[in-house]
Amino acid sequence: EAGVAQSPRYKIIEKRQSVAFWCNPISGHATLYWYQQILGQGPKLLIQFQNNGVVDDSQLPKDRFSAERLKGVDSTLKIQPAKLEDSAVYLCASSGQGMVTDTQYFGPGTRLTVL
Amino acid sequence: AQSVTQLDSQVPVFEEAPVELRCNYSSSVSVYLFWYVQYPNQGLQLLLKYLSGSTLVKGINGFEAEFNKSQTSFHLRKPSVHIIDTAEYFCAAHSQGAQKLVFGQGTRLTINP
């Protein structure tokens, strides 16, 4: 079974530029999550999708971050414009139905450096 | 508010020695508790989880954890570690009132030969 795929693996941009990350979850998984992991910290949930609807985006900085999950499969996370403090690893995860008891499966992450 | 505290940011141990990684949670309701491992340049992988039942939970790679409600702890243990266990370990929790998985800050386990 293929795992969660993410691209790119690394990205370096200047502040105020825009950037987009892509995630392809495990086939058949209804729930998709985007996390931000700042160096030295645990992952923090940015947004959770159930199929193509948003379940929780309370910690997403909506003035600069946006995410979509068209057709309930792949997802894209965008930052526009980027700030220095956005430097982090962005992790995508998926789970079967989004129940709290479900295991979340994580992709390898995209490491973003904002200069 | 639900929060998870990992008491040690780094734990160095010698190969084949036992190890315990500490995790405490705060919550006024029952919790579901998880331990994830992150190997260098990889995503997180589930080691084990406590949902209900036996307070001693066995996971992959020889790890186990014990849920202690009175001490609000969920410490991770392994009787004998190996070089391949070098990684970052994250404790995480759900509260029954929230759908969100909240992570601790992580503990970096380094194994010295």
Short mmCIF file of C-alpha atoms in Angstrom, two decimals:
data_model
loop_
_atom_site.label_atom_id
_atom_site.label_comp_id
_atom_site.label_asym_id
_atom_site.label_seq_id
_atom_site.Cartn_x
_atom_site.Cartn_y
_atom_site.Cartn_z
CA GLU A 1 0.00 0.00 0.00
CA ALA A 2 1.42 3.36 -1.02
CA GLY A 3 1.90 5.87 1.77
CA VAL A 4 1.13 9.57 1.90
CA ALA A 5 3.01 11.42 -0.82
CA GLN A 6 4.16 15.02 -0.57
CA SER A 7 6.02 17.34 -2.89
CA PRO A 8 8.30 19.11 -3.04
CA ARG A 9 10.51 17.74 -0.27
CA TYR A 10 12.44 21.00 0.10
CA LYS A 11 11.70 24.59 -0.84
CA ILE A 12 13.64 27.80 -0.31
CA ILE A 13 11.97 31.14 -1.00
CA GLU A 14 12.41 34.82 -0.21
CA LYS A 15 10.00 36.47 2.21
CA ARG A 16 6.88 37.89 0.58
CA GLN A 17 7.01 35.25 -2.16
CA SER A 18 4.30 32.63 -2.49
CA VAL A 19 4.67 28.86 -2.27
CA ALA A 20 2.45 25.80 -2.65
CA PHE A 21 2.72 22.28 -1.28
CA TRP A 22 0.96 19.21 -2.61
CA CYS A 23 -0.26 16.10 -0.81
CA ASN A 24 -1.70 12.83 -2.05
CA PRO A 25 -3.20 10.78 0.81
CA ILE A 26 -3.49 7.03 1.12
CA SER A 27 -6.10 5.74 -1.29
CA GLY A 28 -9.55 5.59 0.28
CA HIS A 29 -8.73 7.80 3.25
CA ALA A 30 -11.51 10.31 3.81
CA THR A 31 -9.65 12.57 6.22
CA LEU A 32 -6.64 14.70 5.40
CA TYR A 33 -4.61 16.88 7.75
CA TRP A 34 -1.96 19.58 7.28
CA TYR A 35 0.43 20.18 10.16
CA GLN A 36 3.15 22.77 10.69
CA GLN A 37 6.24 21.56 12.57
CA ILE A 38 8.59 24.33 13.62
CA LEU A 39 12.12 23.25 14.55
CA GLY A 40 12.21 21.93 18.11
CA GLN A 41 8.44 21.68 18.44
CA GLY A 42 5.76 19.09 17.90
CA PRO A 43 3.46 19.26 14.89
CA LYS A 44 0.60 21.75 15.09
CA LEU A 45 -2.62 21.11 13.18
CA LEU A 46 -3.33 23.78 10.56
CA ILE A 47 -6.38 22.33 8.84
CA GLN A 48 -8.39 19.11 8.70
CA PHE A 49 -10.53 18.00 5.77
CA GLN A 50 -13.22 15.34 5.79
CA ASN A 51 -13.59 14.41 2.12
CA ASN A 52 -13.57 17.88 0.52
CA GLY A 53 -15.09 19.76 3.45
CA VAL A 54 -13.19 21.60 6.17
CA VAL A 55 -13.62 20.17 9.68
CA ASP A 56 -11.17 22.38 11.57
CA ASP A 57 -9.13 25.35 10.39
CA SER A 58 -9.03 27.23 13.67
CA GLN A 59 -5.21 27.44 13.71
CA LEU A 60 -4.74 28.32 10.04
CA PRO A 61 -3.49 31.91 9.55
CA LYS A 62 -6.14 32.71 7.00
CA ASP A 63 -4.68 36.05 5.99
CA ARG A 64 -1.80 34.25 4.29
CA PHE A 65 -2.49 30.51 4.30
CA SER A 66 -5.07 28.71 2.20
CA ALA A 67 -5.79 25.06 1.52
CA GLU A 68 -8.09 23.13 -0.71
CA ARG A 69 -8.97 19.52 -1.33
CA LEU A 70 -10.72 19.30 -4.63
CA LYS A 71 -12.65 16.09 -5.32
CA GLY A 72 -11.82 14.85 -1.81
CA VAL A 73 -8.46 13.35 -2.77
CA ASP A 74 -5.33 15.47 -3.34
CA SER A 75 -4.78 18.64 -1.38
CA THR A 76 -2.77 21.82 -1.83
CA LEU A 77 -1.57 24.16 0.91
CA LYS A 78 -0.54 27.67 -0.16
CA ILE A 79 1.26 30.49 1.62
CA GLN A 80 1.01 33.98 0.15
CA PRO A 81 2.97 36.03 1.09
CA ALA A 82 5.49 34.06 3.13
CA LYS A 83 7.09 35.39 6.30
CA LEU A 84 10.32 34.39 7.99
CA GLU A 85 8.37 32.67 10.77
CA ASP A 86 6.78 30.31 8.24
CA SER A 87 10.05 28.39 8.01
CA ALA A 88 9.06 24.91 9.13
CA VAL A 89 8.31 21.39 7.96
CA TYR A 90 4.80 21.03 6.58
CA LEU A 91 3.41 17.56 7.19
CA CYS A 92 0.44 16.01 5.50
CA ALA A 93 -1.38 13.08 7.10
CA SER A 94 -4.45 11.03 6.32
CA SER A 95 -6.74 8.67 8.18
CA GLY A 96 -9.65 6.44 7.31
CA GLN A 97 -12.66 8.30 8.66
CA GLY A 98 -11.24 10.96 10.92
CA MET A 99 -12.39 9.34 14.13
CA VAL A 100 -10.22 10.17 17.13
CA THR A 101 -9.30 6.51 17.45
CA ASP A 102 -8.04 6.28 13.85
CA THR A 103 -4.34 6.12 13.19
CA GLN A 104 -2.99 9.07 11.23
CA TYR A 105 -0.45 8.19 8.54
CA PHE A 106 2.10 10.89 7.81
CA GLY A 107 3.97 11.83 4.67
CA PRO A 108 7.70 12.72 4.69
CA GLY A 109 6.98 16.45 4.84
CA THR A 110 8.08 19.53 2.93
CA ARG A 111 10.86 21.55 4.54
CA LEU A 112 10.30 25.26 3.84
CA THR A 113 13.02 27.83 4.38
CA VAL A 114 12.03 31.50 4.10
CA LEU A 115 14.97 33.88 3.68
CA ALA B 1 -7.45 22.97 27.58
CA GLN B 2 -5.83 19.79 26.40
CA SER B 3 -2.03 19.87 26.51
CA VAL B 4 0.79 17.38 26.39
CA THR B 5 4.15 17.84 28.13
CA GLN B 6 7.24 15.85 27.38
CA LEU B 7 9.54 16.38 30.29
CA ASP B 8 12.85 15.73 28.52
CA SER B 9 13.91 17.40 25.29
CA GLN B 10 16.88 15.04 24.90
CA VAL B 11 17.67 11.61 26.33
CA PRO B 12 21.10 10.05 25.70
CA VAL B 13 21.52 6.38 26.55
CA PHE B 14 24.01 3.64 25.85
CA GLU B 15 23.18 0.83 23.46
CA GLU B 16 21.34 -2.09 25.10
CA ALA B 17 20.42 0.04 28.11
CA PRO B 18 16.77 0.56 29.11
CA VAL B 19 15.06 3.86 28.39
CA GLU B 20 11.98 5.74 29.56
CA LEU B 21 10.59 8.78 27.76
CA ARG B 22 8.22 10.76 29.91
CA CYS B 23 4.87 12.25 28.91
CA ASN B 24 2.23 13.97 31.00
CA TYR B 25 -1.11 15.26 29.83
CA SER B 26 -3.64 17.64 31.26
CA SER B 27 -7.30 17.16 30.77
CA SER B 28 -10.53 17.12 32.73
CA VAL B 29 -11.95 14.33 30.57
CA SER B 30 -10.79 10.92 29.40
CA VAL B 31 -8.15 10.93 26.73
CA TYR B 32 -6.87 8.85 23.90
CA LEU B 33 -3.07 8.78 23.95
CA PHE B 34 -0.47 8.10 21.27
CA TRP B 35 3.27 7.81 20.82
CA TYR B 36 4.76 8.58 17.40
CA VAL B 37 8.37 8.21 16.23
CA GLN B 38 10.06 10.40 13.64
CA TYR B 39 13.25 9.08 12.07
CA PRO B 40 15.56 11.62 10.39
CA ASN B 41 14.03 13.17 7.27
CA GLN B 42 10.91 11.06 7.54
CA GLY B 43 7.31 11.59 8.58
CA LEU B 44 5.84 10.43 11.85
CA GLN B 45 5.02 6.77 12.41
CA LEU B 46 2.68 5.41 15.07
CA LEU B 47 4.42 3.37 17.79
CA LEU B 48 1.40 2.62 19.95
CA LYS B 49 -1.86 4.04 21.24
CA TYR B 50 -4.04 3.80 24.31
CA LEU B 51 -7.79 3.98 23.75
CA SER B 52 -9.22 1.98 26.63
CA GLY B 53 -8.76 -1.29 28.50
CA SER B 54 -5.40 -2.54 29.72
CA THR B 55 -3.21 0.30 30.91
CA LEU B 56 -0.06 -1.40 29.57
CA VAL B 57 0.12 -0.97 25.83
CA LYS B 58 2.59 -2.79 23.63
CA GLY B 59 3.72 -1.26 20.36
CA ILE B 60 6.09 -1.87 17.52
CA ASN B 61 9.87 -2.25 17.75
CA GLY B 62 9.73 -3.52 21.34
CA PHE B 63 8.28 -0.34 22.83
CA GLU B 64 5.55 -0.24 25.45
CA ALA B 65 3.78 2.48 27.41
CA GLU B 66 1.75 2.60 30.58
CA PHE B 67 -1.30 4.78 31.05
CA ASN B 68 -1.50 6.12 34.60
CA LYS B 69 -4.67 8.08 35.17
CA SER B 70 -3.87 9.17 38.72
CA GLN B 71 -0.54 10.65 37.61
CA THR B 72 -1.88 11.78 34.21
CA SER B 73 1.10 10.14 32.57
CA PHE B 74 1.79 7.95 29.56
CA HIS B 75 5.49 7.12 29.70
CA LEU B 76 7.18 5.17 26.92
CA ARG B 77 9.68 2.42 27.73
CA LYS B 78 11.99 -0.02 26.04
CA PRO B 79 14.06 -2.56 28.01
CA SER B 80 17.01 -2.53 25.62
CA VAL B 81 17.64 0.10 22.95
CA HIS B 82 19.64 -0.13 19.75
CA ILE B 83 21.30 2.34 17.42
CA ILE B 84 18.32 2.17 15.05
CA ASP B 85 16.08 3.60 17.79
CA THR B 86 17.80 6.97 17.39
CA ALA B 87 14.92 9.31 16.53
CA GLU B 88 12.54 11.97 17.80
CA TYR B 89 9.62 10.66 19.83
CA PHE B 90 6.33 12.53 20.18
CA CYS B 91 3.57 11.98 22.67
CA ALA B 92 0.12 13.07 21.52
CA ALA B 93 -3.40 13.14 22.87
CA HIS B 94 -7.01 13.67 21.94
CA SER B 95 -9.57 14.76 24.44
CA GLN B 96 -13.06 13.42 24.02
CA GLY B 97 -14.37 16.93 23.61
CA ALA B 98 -12.07 17.84 20.71
CA GLN B 99 -11.27 16.25 17.39
CA LYS B 100 -7.76 17.64 17.39
CA LEU B 101 -4.59 15.61 17.97
CA VAL B 102 -2.26 17.66 20.20
CA PHE B 103 1.46 16.85 20.23
CA GLY B 104 4.12 17.33 22.85
CA GLN B 105 7.36 19.07 21.95
CA GLY B 106 9.23 15.84 21.34
CA THR B 107 12.11 13.97 22.96
CA ARG B 108 15.26 13.31 20.98
CA LEU B 109 16.61 9.87 21.82
CA THR B 110 20.29 9.36 21.02
CA ILE B 111 21.97 6.00 21.42
CA ASN B 112 25.66 5.86 22.18
CA PRO B 113 27.60 2.71 21.29
#
